[in-house]
PDB file of C-alpha atoms in Angstrom:
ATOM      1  CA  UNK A  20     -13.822 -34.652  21.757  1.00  0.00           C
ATOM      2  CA  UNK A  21     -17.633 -35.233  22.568  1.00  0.00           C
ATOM      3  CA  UNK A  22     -17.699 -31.827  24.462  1.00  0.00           C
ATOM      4  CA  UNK A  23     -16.554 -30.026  21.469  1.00  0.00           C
ATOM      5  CA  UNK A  24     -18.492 -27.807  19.902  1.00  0.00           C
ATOM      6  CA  UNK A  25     -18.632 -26.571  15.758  1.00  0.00           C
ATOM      7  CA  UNK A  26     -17.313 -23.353  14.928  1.00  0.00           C
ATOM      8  CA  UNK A  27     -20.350 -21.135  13.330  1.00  0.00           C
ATOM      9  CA  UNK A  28     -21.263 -17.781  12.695  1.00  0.00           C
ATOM     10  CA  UNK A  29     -24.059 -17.865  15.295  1.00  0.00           C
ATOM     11  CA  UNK A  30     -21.670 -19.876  17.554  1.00  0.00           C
ATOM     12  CA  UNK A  31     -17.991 -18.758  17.218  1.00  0.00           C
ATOM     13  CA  UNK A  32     -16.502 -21.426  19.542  1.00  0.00           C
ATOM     14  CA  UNK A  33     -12.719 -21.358  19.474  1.00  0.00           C
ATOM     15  CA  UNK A  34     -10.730 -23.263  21.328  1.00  0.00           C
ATOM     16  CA  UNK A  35      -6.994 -21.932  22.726  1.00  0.00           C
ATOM     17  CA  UNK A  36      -3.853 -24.433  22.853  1.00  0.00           C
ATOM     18  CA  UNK A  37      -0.044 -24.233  23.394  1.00  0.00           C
ATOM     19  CA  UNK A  38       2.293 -26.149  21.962  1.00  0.00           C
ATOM     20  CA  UNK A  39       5.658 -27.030  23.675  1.00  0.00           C
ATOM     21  CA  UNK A  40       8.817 -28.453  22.612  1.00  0.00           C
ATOM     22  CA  UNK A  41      11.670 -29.402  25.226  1.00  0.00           C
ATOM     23  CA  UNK A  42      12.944 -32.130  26.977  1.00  0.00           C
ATOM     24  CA  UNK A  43      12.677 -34.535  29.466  1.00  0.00           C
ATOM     25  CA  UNK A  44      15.600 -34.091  32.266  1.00  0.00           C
ATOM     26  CA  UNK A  45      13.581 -35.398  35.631  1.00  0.00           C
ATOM     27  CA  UNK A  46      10.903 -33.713  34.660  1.00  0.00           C
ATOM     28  CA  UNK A  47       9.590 -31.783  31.431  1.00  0.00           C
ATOM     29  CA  UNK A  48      11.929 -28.600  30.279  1.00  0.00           C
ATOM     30  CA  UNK A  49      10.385 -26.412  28.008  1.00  0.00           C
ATOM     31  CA  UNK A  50      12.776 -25.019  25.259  1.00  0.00           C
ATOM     32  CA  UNK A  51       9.931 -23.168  23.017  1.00  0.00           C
ATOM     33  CA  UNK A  52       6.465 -22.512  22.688  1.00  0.00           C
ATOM     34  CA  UNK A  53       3.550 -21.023  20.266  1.00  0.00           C
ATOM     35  CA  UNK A  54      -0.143 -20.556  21.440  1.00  0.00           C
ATOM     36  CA  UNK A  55      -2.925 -20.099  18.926  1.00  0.00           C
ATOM     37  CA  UNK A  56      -6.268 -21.011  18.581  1.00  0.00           C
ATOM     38  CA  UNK A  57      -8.572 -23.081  16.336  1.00  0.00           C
ATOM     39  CA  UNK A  58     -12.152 -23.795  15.254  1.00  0.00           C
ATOM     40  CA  UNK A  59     -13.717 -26.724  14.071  1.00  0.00           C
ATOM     41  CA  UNK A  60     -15.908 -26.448  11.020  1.00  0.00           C
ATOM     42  CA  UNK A  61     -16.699 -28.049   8.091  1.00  0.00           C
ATOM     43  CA  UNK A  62     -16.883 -26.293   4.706  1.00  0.00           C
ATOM     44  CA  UNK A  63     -18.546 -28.087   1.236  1.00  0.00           C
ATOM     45  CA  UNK A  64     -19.920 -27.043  -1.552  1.00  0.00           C
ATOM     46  CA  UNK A  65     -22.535 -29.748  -2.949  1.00  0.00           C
ATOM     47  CA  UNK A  66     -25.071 -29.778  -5.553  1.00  0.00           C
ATOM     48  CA  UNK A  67     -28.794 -29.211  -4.760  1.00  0.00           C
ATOM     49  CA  UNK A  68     -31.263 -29.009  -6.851  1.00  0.00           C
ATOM     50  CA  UNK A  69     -28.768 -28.728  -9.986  1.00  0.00           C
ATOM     51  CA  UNK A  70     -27.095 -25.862  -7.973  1.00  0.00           C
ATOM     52  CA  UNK A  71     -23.651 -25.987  -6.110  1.00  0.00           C
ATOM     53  CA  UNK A  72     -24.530 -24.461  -2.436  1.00  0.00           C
ATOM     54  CA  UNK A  73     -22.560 -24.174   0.537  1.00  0.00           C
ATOM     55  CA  UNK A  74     -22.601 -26.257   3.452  1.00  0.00           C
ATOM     56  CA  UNK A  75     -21.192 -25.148   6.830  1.00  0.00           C
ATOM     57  CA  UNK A  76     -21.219 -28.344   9.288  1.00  0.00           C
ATOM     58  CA  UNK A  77     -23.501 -30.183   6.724  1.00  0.00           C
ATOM     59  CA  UNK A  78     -25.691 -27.453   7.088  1.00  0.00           C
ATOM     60  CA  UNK A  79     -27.165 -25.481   4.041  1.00  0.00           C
ATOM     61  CA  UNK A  80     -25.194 -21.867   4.512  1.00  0.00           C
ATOM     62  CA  UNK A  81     -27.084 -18.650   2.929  1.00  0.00           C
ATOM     63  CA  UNK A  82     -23.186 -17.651   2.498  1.00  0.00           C
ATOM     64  CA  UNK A  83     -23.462 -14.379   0.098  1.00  0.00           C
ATOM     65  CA  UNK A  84     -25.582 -12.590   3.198  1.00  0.00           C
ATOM     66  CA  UNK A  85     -22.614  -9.991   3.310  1.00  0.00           C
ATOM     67  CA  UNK A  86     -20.926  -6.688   2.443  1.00  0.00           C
ATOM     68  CA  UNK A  87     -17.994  -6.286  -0.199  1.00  0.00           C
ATOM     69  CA  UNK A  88     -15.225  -4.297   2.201  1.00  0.00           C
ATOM     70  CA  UNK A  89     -12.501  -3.007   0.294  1.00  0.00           C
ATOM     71  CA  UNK A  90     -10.594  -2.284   3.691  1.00  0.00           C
ATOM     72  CA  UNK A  91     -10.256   2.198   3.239  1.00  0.00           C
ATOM     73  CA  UNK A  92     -10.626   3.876   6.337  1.00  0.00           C
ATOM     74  CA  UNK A  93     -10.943   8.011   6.056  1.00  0.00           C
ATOM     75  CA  UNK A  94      -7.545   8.511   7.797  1.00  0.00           C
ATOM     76  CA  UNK A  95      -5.196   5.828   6.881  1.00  0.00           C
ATOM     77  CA  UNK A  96      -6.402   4.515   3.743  1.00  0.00           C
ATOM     78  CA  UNK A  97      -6.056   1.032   4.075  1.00  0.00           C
ATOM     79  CA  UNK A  98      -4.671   1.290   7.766  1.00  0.00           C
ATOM     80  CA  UNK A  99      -7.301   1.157  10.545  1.00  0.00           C
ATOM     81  CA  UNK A 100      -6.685   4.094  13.066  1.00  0.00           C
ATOM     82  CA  UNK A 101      -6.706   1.609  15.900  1.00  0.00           C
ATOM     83  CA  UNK A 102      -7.314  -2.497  16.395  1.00  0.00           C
ATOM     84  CA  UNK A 103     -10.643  -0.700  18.503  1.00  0.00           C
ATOM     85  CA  UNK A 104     -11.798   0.418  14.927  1.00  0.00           C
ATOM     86  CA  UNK A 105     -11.197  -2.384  13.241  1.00  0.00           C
ATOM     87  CA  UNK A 106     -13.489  -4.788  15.896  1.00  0.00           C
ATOM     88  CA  UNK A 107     -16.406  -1.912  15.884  1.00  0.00           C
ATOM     89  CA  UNK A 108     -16.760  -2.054  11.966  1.00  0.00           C
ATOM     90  CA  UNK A 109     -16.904  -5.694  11.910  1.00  0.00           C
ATOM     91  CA  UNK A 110     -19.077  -5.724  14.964  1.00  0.00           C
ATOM     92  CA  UNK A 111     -21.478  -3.927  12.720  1.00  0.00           C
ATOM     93  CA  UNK A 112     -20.995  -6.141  10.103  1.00  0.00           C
ATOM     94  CA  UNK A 113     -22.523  -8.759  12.617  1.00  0.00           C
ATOM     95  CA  UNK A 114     -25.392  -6.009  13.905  1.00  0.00           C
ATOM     96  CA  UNK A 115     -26.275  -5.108   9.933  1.00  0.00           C
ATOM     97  CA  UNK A 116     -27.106  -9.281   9.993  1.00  0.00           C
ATOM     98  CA  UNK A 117     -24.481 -10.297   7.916  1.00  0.00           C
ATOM     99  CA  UNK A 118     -22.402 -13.690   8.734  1.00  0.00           C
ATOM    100  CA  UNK A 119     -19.566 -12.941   6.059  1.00  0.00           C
ATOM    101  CA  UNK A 120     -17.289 -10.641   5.126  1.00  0.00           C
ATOM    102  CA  UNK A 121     -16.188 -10.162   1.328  1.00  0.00           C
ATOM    103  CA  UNK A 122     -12.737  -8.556   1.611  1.00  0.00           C
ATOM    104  CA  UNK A 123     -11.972  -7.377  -1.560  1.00  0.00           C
ATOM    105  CA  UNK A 124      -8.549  -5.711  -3.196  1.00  0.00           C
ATOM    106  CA  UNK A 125      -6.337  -6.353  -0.157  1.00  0.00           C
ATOM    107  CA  UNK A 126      -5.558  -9.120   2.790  1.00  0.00           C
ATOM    108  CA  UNK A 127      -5.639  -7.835   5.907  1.00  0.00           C
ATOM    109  CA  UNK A 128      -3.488  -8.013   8.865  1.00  0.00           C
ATOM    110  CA  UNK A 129      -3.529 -11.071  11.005  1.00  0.00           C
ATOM    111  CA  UNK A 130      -5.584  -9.195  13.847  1.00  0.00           C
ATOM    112  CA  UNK A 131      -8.504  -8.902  11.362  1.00  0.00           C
ATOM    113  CA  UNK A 132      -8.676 -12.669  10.504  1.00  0.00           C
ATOM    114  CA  UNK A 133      -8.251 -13.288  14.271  1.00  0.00           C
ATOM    115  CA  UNK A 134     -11.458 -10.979  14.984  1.00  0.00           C
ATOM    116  CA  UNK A 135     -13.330 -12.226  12.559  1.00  0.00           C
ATOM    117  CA  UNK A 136     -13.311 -15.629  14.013  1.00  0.00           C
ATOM    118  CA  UNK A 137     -13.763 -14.361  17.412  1.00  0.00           C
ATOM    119  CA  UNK A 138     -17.432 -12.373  16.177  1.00  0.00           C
ATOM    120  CA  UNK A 139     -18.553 -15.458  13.661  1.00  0.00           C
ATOM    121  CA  UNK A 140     -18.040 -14.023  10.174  1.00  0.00           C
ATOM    122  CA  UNK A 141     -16.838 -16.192   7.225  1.00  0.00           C
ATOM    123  CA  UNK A 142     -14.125 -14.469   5.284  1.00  0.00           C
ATOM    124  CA  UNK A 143     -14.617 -14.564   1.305  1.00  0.00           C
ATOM    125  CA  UNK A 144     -11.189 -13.424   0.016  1.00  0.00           C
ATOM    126  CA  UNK A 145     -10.914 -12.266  -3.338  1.00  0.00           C
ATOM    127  CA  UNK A 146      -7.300 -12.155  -4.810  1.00  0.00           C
ATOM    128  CA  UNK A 147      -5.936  -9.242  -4.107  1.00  0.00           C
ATOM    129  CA  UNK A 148      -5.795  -6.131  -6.969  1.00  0.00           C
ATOM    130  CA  UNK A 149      -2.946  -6.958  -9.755  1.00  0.00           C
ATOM    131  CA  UNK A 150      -1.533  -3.278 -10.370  1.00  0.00           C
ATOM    132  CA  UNK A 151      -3.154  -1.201 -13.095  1.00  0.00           C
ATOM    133  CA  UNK A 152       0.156   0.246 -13.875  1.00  0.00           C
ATOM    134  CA  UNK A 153       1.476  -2.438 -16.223  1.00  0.00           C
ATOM    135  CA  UNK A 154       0.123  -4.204 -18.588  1.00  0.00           C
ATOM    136  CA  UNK A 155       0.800  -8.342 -18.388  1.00  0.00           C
ATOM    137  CA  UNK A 156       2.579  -8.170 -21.985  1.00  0.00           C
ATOM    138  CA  UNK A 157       5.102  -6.065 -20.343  1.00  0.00           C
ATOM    139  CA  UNK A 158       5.911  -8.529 -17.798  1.00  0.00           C
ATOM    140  CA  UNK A 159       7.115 -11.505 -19.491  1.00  0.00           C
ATOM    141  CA  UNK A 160       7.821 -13.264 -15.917  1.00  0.00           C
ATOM    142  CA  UNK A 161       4.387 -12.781 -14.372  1.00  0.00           C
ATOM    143  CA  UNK A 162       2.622 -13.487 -17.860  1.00  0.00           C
ATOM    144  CA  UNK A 163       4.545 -16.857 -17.853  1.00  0.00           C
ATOM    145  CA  UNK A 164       3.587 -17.703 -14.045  1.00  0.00           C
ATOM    146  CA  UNK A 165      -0.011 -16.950 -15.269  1.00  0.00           C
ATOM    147  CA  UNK A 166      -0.071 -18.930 -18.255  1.00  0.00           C
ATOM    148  CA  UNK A 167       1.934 -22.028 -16.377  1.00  0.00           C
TER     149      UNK A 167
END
């Protein structure tokens, strides 16, 4: 664990593991497996100077040093035309000198998360857009989720 490093957006260190379940019969049998990936990072908010701030790895963050992305794209609305596309606009999210990413209306697919730990941008995810066409008095189940 000494070796390891912290996850940040000027270092994006991610570390790759598998994960198998089997058996032992002479010697290991495997009867599944997953691979991922993590990070390790720490993420506070704490007061200073009478004002909650964020901390990444005990470290005051400048955090809000990003754009709000709604996620449209000229040709598929909220589809990227390719995963190529995708990495490019958040690789100029990095070039413009931001180190988050406000994502705003929607949640993206899995591949977007996964880039944007790759490149070093913290996510900021706003819930995503309750649709305009009803009003919450008309829905008597979501209005008593809310209010619960």
């Amino acid at each position: 664990m000494s070796m390891m490093q912290l996850w940040s957006p000027e270092n994006p260190v991610l570390y790759d593991f598998v994960l198998k379940i089997g058996y032992l019969d002479q010697e290991f049998v495997t009867v599944d497996e997953v691979s991922s990936y993590f990070g390790l990072r720490k993420i506070e908010k704490r007061f200073l100077d009478s004002f909650e701030r964020f901390f990444l790895n005990n470290e005051l963050l400048p955090f809000q040093i990003g754009p709000l992305d709604q996620g449209y794209w000229p040709d598929g609305i909220y589809t990227p035309p390719t995963e190529e596309a995708m990495v490019w606009d958040l690789l100029q999210t990095k070039e413009l000198g931001f180190n988050m990413v406000r994502k705003h209306v929607k949640v993206e697919c899995d591949r977007w998360y996964y880039w944007t730990d790759r490149l070093g941008l913290l996510v900021w995810q706003d819930f995503p857009a309750v649709s305009h066409h009803h009003i919450m008095e008309e829905l008597p189940e979501a209005q008593a989720v809310f209010q619960n």
